[in-house]
Amino acid sequence: MNLFKHIVNFLWAKVAPISYARKIGVTISDDCRLYSLHPGAFGSEPFLVSIGSGVIVTAGVRFITHDGSTFLFRREFPKIDVMGPISIGDNTFIGMNSIILPGVEIGDNCVIGAMSVVTKSVPAGSVFAGNPAQYVTSISEFKRRLIERSCETGGLEADQKERELLRKSFKYDGKGRKWLTP
């Protein structure tokens, strides 16, 4: 029966991730997108996670609300447990495979770069990335850089986007990276 429940939860998390998150206790506002969610993404205390509106959580993101190392001391201190709620503000993007640790608050209008480990709270209007995640730039400067590099294919259907991208030329930035141009 346990295997059946695991399979049902896995499918539910993939097909209807918002509904699944709410069912397990996550407080999640409207207009959010959870991509490639899997059971366990919200840890063992999903009711300690709250997500604002307009938030995008990409594949592989994990929310860890407890410090599991307390198990090392349970013989001496049977009731020891360390927990911290996680709060994600409105209009925030969390990149692939990032980890949000206990007690972290991420403000409104933030970007968390892919594979970041967020160990401390992130002020509103910030871009953080890395392990541990550090301040990179302001959201307004980040937006300016994105606009500068845009290849203008947002909102296109997949086949149309492929045709457009294959016709684009490239330009290099100051870091030797190659970007498609409009």
PDB file of C-alpha atoms in Angstrom:
ATOM      1  CA  MET A   1       0.000   0.000   0.000  1.00  0.00           C
ATOM      2  CA  ASN A   2       2.875   2.368   0.788  1.00  0.00           C
ATOM      3  CA  LEU A   3       4.273   1.945  -2.752  1.00  0.00           C
ATOM      4  CA  PHE A   4       0.849   2.708  -4.223  1.00  0.00           C
ATOM      5  CA  LYS A   5       0.584   5.885  -2.114  1.00  0.00           C
ATOM      6  CA  HIS A   6       4.083   6.931  -3.214  1.00  0.00           C
ATOM      7  CA  ILE A   7       3.195   6.460  -6.891  1.00  0.00           C
ATOM      8  CA  VAL A   8      -0.064   8.413  -6.506  1.00  0.00           C
ATOM      9  CA  ASN A   9       1.723  11.279  -4.735  1.00  0.00           C
ATOM     10  CA  PHE A  10       4.500  11.301  -7.364  1.00  0.00           C
ATOM     11  CA  LEU A  11       1.959  11.560 -10.186  1.00  0.00           C
ATOM     12  CA  TRP A  12      -0.146  14.131  -8.327  1.00  0.00           C
ATOM     13  CA  ALA A  13       2.944  16.292  -7.703  1.00  0.00           C
ATOM     14  CA  LYS A  14       3.813  16.146 -11.420  1.00  0.00           C
ATOM     15  CA  VAL A  15       0.312  16.661 -12.851  1.00  0.00           C
ATOM     16  CA  ALA A  16      -1.169  19.148 -10.359  1.00  0.00           C
ATOM     17  CA  PRO A  17       1.733  20.554  -8.324  1.00  0.00           C
ATOM     18  CA  ILE A  18      -0.165  23.494  -6.796  1.00  0.00           C
ATOM     19  CA  SER A  19      -2.989  21.238  -5.625  1.00  0.00           C
ATOM     20  CA  TYR A  20      -0.476  18.726  -4.266  1.00  0.00           C
ATOM     21  CA  ALA A  21       1.491  21.412  -2.399  1.00  0.00           C
ATOM     22  CA  ARG A  22      -1.679  22.754  -0.791  1.00  0.00           C
ATOM     23  CA  LYS A  23      -2.814  19.237   0.135  1.00  0.00           C
ATOM     24  CA  ILE A  24       0.400  18.543   2.049  1.00  0.00           C
ATOM     25  CA  GLY A  25       0.150  21.866   3.925  1.00  0.00           C
ATOM     26  CA  VAL A  26       2.185  24.411   1.961  1.00  0.00           C
ATOM     27  CA  THR A  27       0.614  27.872   2.020  1.00  0.00           C
ATOM     28  CA  ILE A  28       0.715  28.938  -1.607  1.00  0.00           C
ATOM     29  CA  SER A  29      -0.825  32.032  -3.166  1.00  0.00           C
ATOM     30  CA  ASP A  30      -2.313  32.507  -6.611  1.00  0.00           C
ATOM     31  CA  ASP A  31      -0.569  32.669  -9.955  1.00  0.00           C
ATOM     32  CA  CYS A  32       2.368  30.449  -8.964  1.00  0.00           C
ATOM     33  CA  ARG A  33       4.149  27.909 -11.127  1.00  0.00           C
ATOM     34  CA  LEU A  34       5.858  24.842  -9.707  1.00  0.00           C
ATOM     35  CA  TYR A  35       7.826  22.978 -12.380  1.00  0.00           C
ATOM     36  CA  SER A  36       8.678  19.300 -12.123  1.00  0.00           C
ATOM     37  CA  LEU A  37       7.725  19.122  -8.457  1.00  0.00           C
ATOM     38  CA  HIS A  38       8.413  15.860  -6.664  1.00  0.00           C
ATOM     39  CA  PRO A  39       7.219  14.480  -3.347  1.00  0.00           C
ATOM     40  CA  GLY A  40       9.715  15.516  -0.697  1.00  0.00           C
ATOM     41  CA  ALA A  41      10.450  18.905  -2.273  1.00  0.00           C
ATOM     42  CA  PHE A  42       8.882  20.581   0.765  1.00  0.00           C
ATOM     43  CA  GLY A  43      10.586  18.354   3.324  1.00  0.00           C
ATOM     44  CA  SER A  44       8.988  16.724   6.321  1.00  0.00           C
ATOM     45  CA  GLU A  45       7.260  19.914   7.537  1.00  0.00           C
ATOM     46  CA  PRO A  46       5.600  21.363   4.412  1.00  0.00           C
ATOM     47  CA  PHE A  47       3.216  23.345   6.622  1.00  0.00           C
ATOM     48  CA  LEU A  48       6.210  25.576   7.538  1.00  0.00           C
ATOM     49  CA  VAL A  49       6.598  26.755   3.909  1.00  0.00           C
ATOM     50  CA  SER A  50       4.689  29.747   2.554  1.00  0.00           C
ATOM     51  CA  ILE A  51       4.889  30.975  -1.031  1.00  0.00           C
ATOM     52  CA  GLY A  52       3.633  34.356  -2.246  1.00  0.00           C
ATOM     53  CA  SER A  53       1.845  35.111  -5.509  1.00  0.00           C
ATOM     54  CA  GLY A  54       3.512  35.070  -8.909  1.00  0.00           C
ATOM     55  CA  VAL A  55       6.316  32.783  -7.718  1.00  0.00           C
ATOM     56  CA  ILE A  56       8.104  30.375 -10.071  1.00  0.00           C
ATOM     57  CA  VAL A  57       9.783  27.328  -8.515  1.00  0.00           C
ATOM     58  CA  THR A  58      11.783  25.348 -11.082  1.00  0.00           C
ATOM     59  CA  ALA A  59      12.756  21.676 -11.192  1.00  0.00           C
ATOM     60  CA  GLY A  60      14.687  20.114  -8.343  1.00  0.00           C
ATOM     61  CA  VAL A  61      14.184  22.911  -5.796  1.00  0.00           C
ATOM     62  CA  ARG A  62      14.066  21.716  -2.184  1.00  0.00           C
ATOM     63  CA  PHE A  63      12.741  23.465   0.901  1.00  0.00           C
ATOM     64  CA  ILE A  64      14.391  22.162   4.076  1.00  0.00           C
ATOM     65  CA  THR A  65      12.645  23.276   7.250  1.00  0.00           C
ATOM     66  CA  HIS A  66      14.644  21.336   9.847  1.00  0.00           C
ATOM     67  CA  ASP A  67      18.187  20.523  10.906  1.00  0.00           C
ATOM     68  CA  GLY A  68      18.439  16.752  10.709  1.00  0.00           C
ATOM     69  CA  SER A  69      21.780  16.705  12.520  1.00  0.00           C
ATOM     70  CA  THR A  70      19.849  16.917  15.794  1.00  0.00           C
ATOM     71  CA  PHE A  71      19.430  13.132  15.546  1.00  0.00           C
ATOM     72  CA  LEU A  72      23.073  12.815  16.635  1.00  0.00           C
ATOM     73  CA  PHE A  73      22.106  14.148  20.047  1.00  0.00           C
ATOM     74  CA  ARG A  74      18.739  12.460  20.624  1.00  0.00           C
ATOM     75  CA  ARG A  75      20.084   9.939  23.142  1.00  0.00           C
ATOM     76  CA  GLU A  76      21.297  12.762  25.370  1.00  0.00           C
ATOM     77  CA  PHE A  77      18.485  15.222  24.527  1.00  0.00           C
ATOM     78  CA  PRO A  78      15.462  13.148  23.420  1.00  0.00           C
ATOM     79  CA  LYS A  79      13.326  16.190  22.580  1.00  0.00           C
ATOM     80  CA  ILE A  80      15.922  18.150  20.618  1.00  0.00           C
ATOM     81  CA  ASP A  81      14.607  19.482  17.306  1.00  0.00           C
ATOM     82  CA  VAL A  82      15.571  22.569  15.294  1.00  0.00           C
ATOM     83  CA  MET A  83      13.008  23.936  12.837  1.00  0.00           C
ATOM     84  CA  GLY A  84      12.540  27.148  10.913  1.00  0.00           C
ATOM     85  CA  PRO A  85       9.768  28.314   8.601  1.00  0.00           C
ATOM     86  CA  ILE A  86      10.527  29.336   5.021  1.00  0.00           C
ATOM     87  CA  SER A  87       8.785  32.297   3.404  1.00  0.00           C
ATOM     88  CA  ILE A  88       8.974  33.225  -0.277  1.00  0.00           C
ATOM     89  CA  GLY A  89       7.754  36.705  -1.252  1.00  0.00           C
ATOM     90  CA  ASP A  90       5.674  37.680  -4.274  1.00  0.00           C
ATOM     91  CA  ASN A  91       7.034  37.718  -7.826  1.00  0.00           C
ATOM     92  CA  THR A  92      10.116  35.613  -7.077  1.00  0.00           C
ATOM     93  CA  PHE A  93      11.979  33.113  -9.262  1.00  0.00           C
ATOM     94  CA  ILE A  94      13.871  30.156  -7.755  1.00  0.00           C
ATOM     95  CA  GLY A  95      16.312  28.504 -10.185  1.00  0.00           C
ATOM     96  CA  MET A  96      16.782  24.788 -10.779  1.00  0.00           C
ATOM     97  CA  ASN A  97      18.130  22.550  -8.023  1.00  0.00           C
ATOM     98  CA  SER A  98      18.338  25.322  -5.446  1.00  0.00           C
ATOM     99  CA  ILE A  99      18.018  24.543  -1.754  1.00  0.00           C
ATOM    100  CA  ILE A 100      16.277  26.869   0.682  1.00  0.00           C
ATOM    101  CA  LEU A 101      17.322  26.215   4.294  1.00  0.00           C
ATOM    102  CA  PRO A 102      15.358  26.616   7.557  1.00  0.00           C
ATOM    103  CA  GLY A 103      14.390  30.081   8.739  1.00  0.00           C
ATOM    104  CA  VAL A 104      15.047  31.770   5.396  1.00  0.00           C
ATOM    105  CA  GLU A 105      12.807  34.558   4.148  1.00  0.00           C
ATOM    106  CA  ILE A 106      13.098  35.580   0.506  1.00  0.00           C
ATOM    107  CA  GLY A 107      11.615  39.007  -0.176  1.00  0.00           C
ATOM    108  CA  ASP A 108       9.399  40.172  -3.033  1.00  0.00           C
ATOM    109  CA  ASN A 109      10.825  40.555  -6.543  1.00  0.00           C
ATOM    110  CA  CYS A 110      13.861  38.314  -6.137  1.00  0.00           C
ATOM    111  CA  VAL A 111      15.806  35.873  -8.282  1.00  0.00           C
ATOM    112  CA  ILE A 112      17.630  32.891  -6.815  1.00  0.00           C
ATOM    113  CA  GLY A 113      20.149  31.512  -9.313  1.00  0.00           C
ATOM    114  CA  ALA A 114      20.222  27.840 -10.279  1.00  0.00           C
ATOM    115  CA  MET A 115      21.920  25.443  -7.847  1.00  0.00           C
ATOM    116  CA  SER A 116      22.054  28.029  -5.068  1.00  0.00           C
ATOM    117  CA  VAL A 117      22.036  27.109  -1.399  1.00  0.00           C
ATOM    118  CA  VAL A 118      20.158  29.865   0.398  1.00  0.00           C
ATOM    119  CA  THR A 119      21.437  29.922   3.982  1.00  0.00           C
ATOM    120  CA  LYS A 120      20.279  33.409   4.987  1.00  0.00           C
ATOM    121  CA  SER A 121      17.356  35.689   4.269  1.00  0.00           C
ATOM    122  CA  VAL A 122      17.273  37.588   0.972  1.00  0.00           C
ATOM    123  CA  PRO A 123      16.085  41.219   0.893  1.00  0.00           C
ATOM    124  CA  ALA A 124      13.399  42.288  -1.572  1.00  0.00           C
ATOM    125  CA  GLY A 125      14.584  43.309  -5.023  1.00  0.00           C
ATOM    126  CA  SER A 126      17.733  41.185  -4.946  1.00  0.00           C
ATOM    127  CA  VAL A 127      19.446  38.563  -7.079  1.00  0.00           C
ATOM    128  CA  PHE A 128      21.327  35.917  -5.073  1.00  0.00           C
ATOM    129  CA  ALA A 129      23.290  32.927  -6.391  1.00  0.00           C
ATOM    130  CA  GLY A 130      25.929  30.414  -5.362  1.00  0.00           C
ATOM    131  CA  ASN A 131      26.770  28.073  -2.517  1.00  0.00           C
ATOM    132  CA  PRO A 132      26.225  29.665  -0.127  1.00  0.00           C
ATOM    133  CA  ALA A 133      24.024  32.119  -2.010  1.00  0.00           C
ATOM    134  CA  GLN A 134      25.431  35.639  -2.060  1.00  0.00           C
ATOM    135  CA  TYR A 135      24.169  38.968  -3.347  1.00  0.00           C
ATOM    136  CA  VAL A 136      24.840  39.350  -7.092  1.00  0.00           C
ATOM    137  CA  THR A 137      22.962  42.471  -8.152  1.00  0.00           C
ATOM    138  CA  SER A 138      19.734  44.397  -7.800  1.00  0.00           C
ATOM    139  CA  ILE A 139      16.635  43.190  -9.602  1.00  0.00           C
ATOM    140  CA  SER A 140      16.543  46.414 -11.655  1.00  0.00           C
ATOM    141  CA  GLU A 141      20.127  45.913 -12.896  1.00  0.00           C
ATOM    142  CA  PHE A 142      19.366  42.243 -13.577  1.00  0.00           C
ATOM    143  CA  LYS A 143      16.325  43.241 -15.637  1.00  0.00           C
ATOM    144  CA  ARG A 144      18.419  45.727 -17.616  1.00  0.00           C
ATOM    145  CA  ARG A 145      20.959  42.975 -18.440  1.00  0.00           C
ATOM    146  CA  LEU A 146      18.213  40.571 -19.511  1.00  0.00           C
ATOM    147  CA  ILE A 147      16.664  43.170 -21.821  1.00  0.00           C
ATOM    148  CA  GLU A 148      20.100  43.864 -23.305  1.00  0.00           C
ATOM    149  CA  ARG A 149      20.607  40.131 -24.101  1.00  0.00           C
ATOM    150  CA  SER A 150      17.025  39.325 -25.146  1.00  0.00           C
ATOM    151  CA  CYS A 151      16.627  37.398 -28.399  1.00  0.00           C
ATOM    152  CA  GLU A 152      12.924  38.376 -28.536  1.00  0.00           C
ATOM    153  CA  THR A 153      11.366  34.904 -28.747  1.00  0.00           C
ATOM    154  CA  GLY A 154       9.300  34.905 -25.539  1.00  0.00           C
ATOM    155  CA  GLY A 155       5.773  33.576 -25.984  1.00  0.00           C
ATOM    156  CA  LEU A 156       6.430  31.774 -29.277  1.00  0.00           C
ATOM    157  CA  GLU A 157       5.256  28.209 -29.834  1.00  0.00           C
ATOM    158  CA  ALA A 158       8.081  25.631 -29.695  1.00  0.00           C
ATOM    159  CA  ASP A 159       8.357  25.040 -33.464  1.00  0.00           C
ATOM    160  CA  GLN A 160       8.217  28.764 -34.233  1.00  0.00           C
ATOM    161  CA  LYS A 161      10.781  29.471 -31.517  1.00  0.00           C
ATOM    162  CA  GLU A 162      13.146  26.845 -32.949  1.00  0.00           C
ATOM    163  CA  ARG A 163      12.951  28.397 -36.433  1.00  0.00           C
ATOM    164  CA  GLU A 164      13.608  31.871 -35.035  1.00  0.00           C
ATOM    165  CA  LEU A 165      16.521  30.794 -32.851  1.00  0.00           C
ATOM    166  CA  LEU A 166      18.224  28.910 -35.687  1.00  0.00           C
ATOM    167  CA  ARG A 167      18.190  32.126 -37.773  1.00  0.00           C
ATOM    168  CA  LYS A 168      19.732  34.313 -35.074  1.00  0.00           C
ATOM    169  CA  SER A 169      23.324  35.451 -35.026  1.00  0.00           C
ATOM    170  CA  PHE A 170      25.542  35.564 -31.948  1.00  0.00           C
ATOM    171  CA  LYS A 171      27.413  38.158 -29.993  1.00  0.00           C
ATOM    172  CA  TYR A 172      29.914  37.747 -27.180  1.00  0.00           C
ATOM    173  CA  ASP A 173      29.799  39.496 -23.831  1.00  0.00           C
ATOM    174  CA  GLY A 174      32.741  40.632 -21.723  1.00  0.00           C
ATOM    175  CA  LYS A 175      32.970  37.200 -20.067  1.00  0.00           C
ATOM    176  CA  GLY A 176      33.414  35.266 -23.316  1.00  0.00           C
ATOM    177  CA  ARG A 177      29.857  33.907 -23.310  1.00  0.00           C
ATOM    178  CA  LYS A 178      27.955  33.708 -26.567  1.00  0.00           C
ATOM    179  CA  TRP A 179      24.377  35.065 -26.727  1.00  0.00           C
ATOM    180  CA  LEU A 180      21.753  34.981 -29.453  1.00  0.00           C
ATOM    181  CA  THR A 181      20.799  38.417 -30.779  1.00  0.00           C
ATOM    182  CA  PRO A 182      17.407  39.748 -31.897  1.00  0.00           C
TER     183      PRO A 182
END
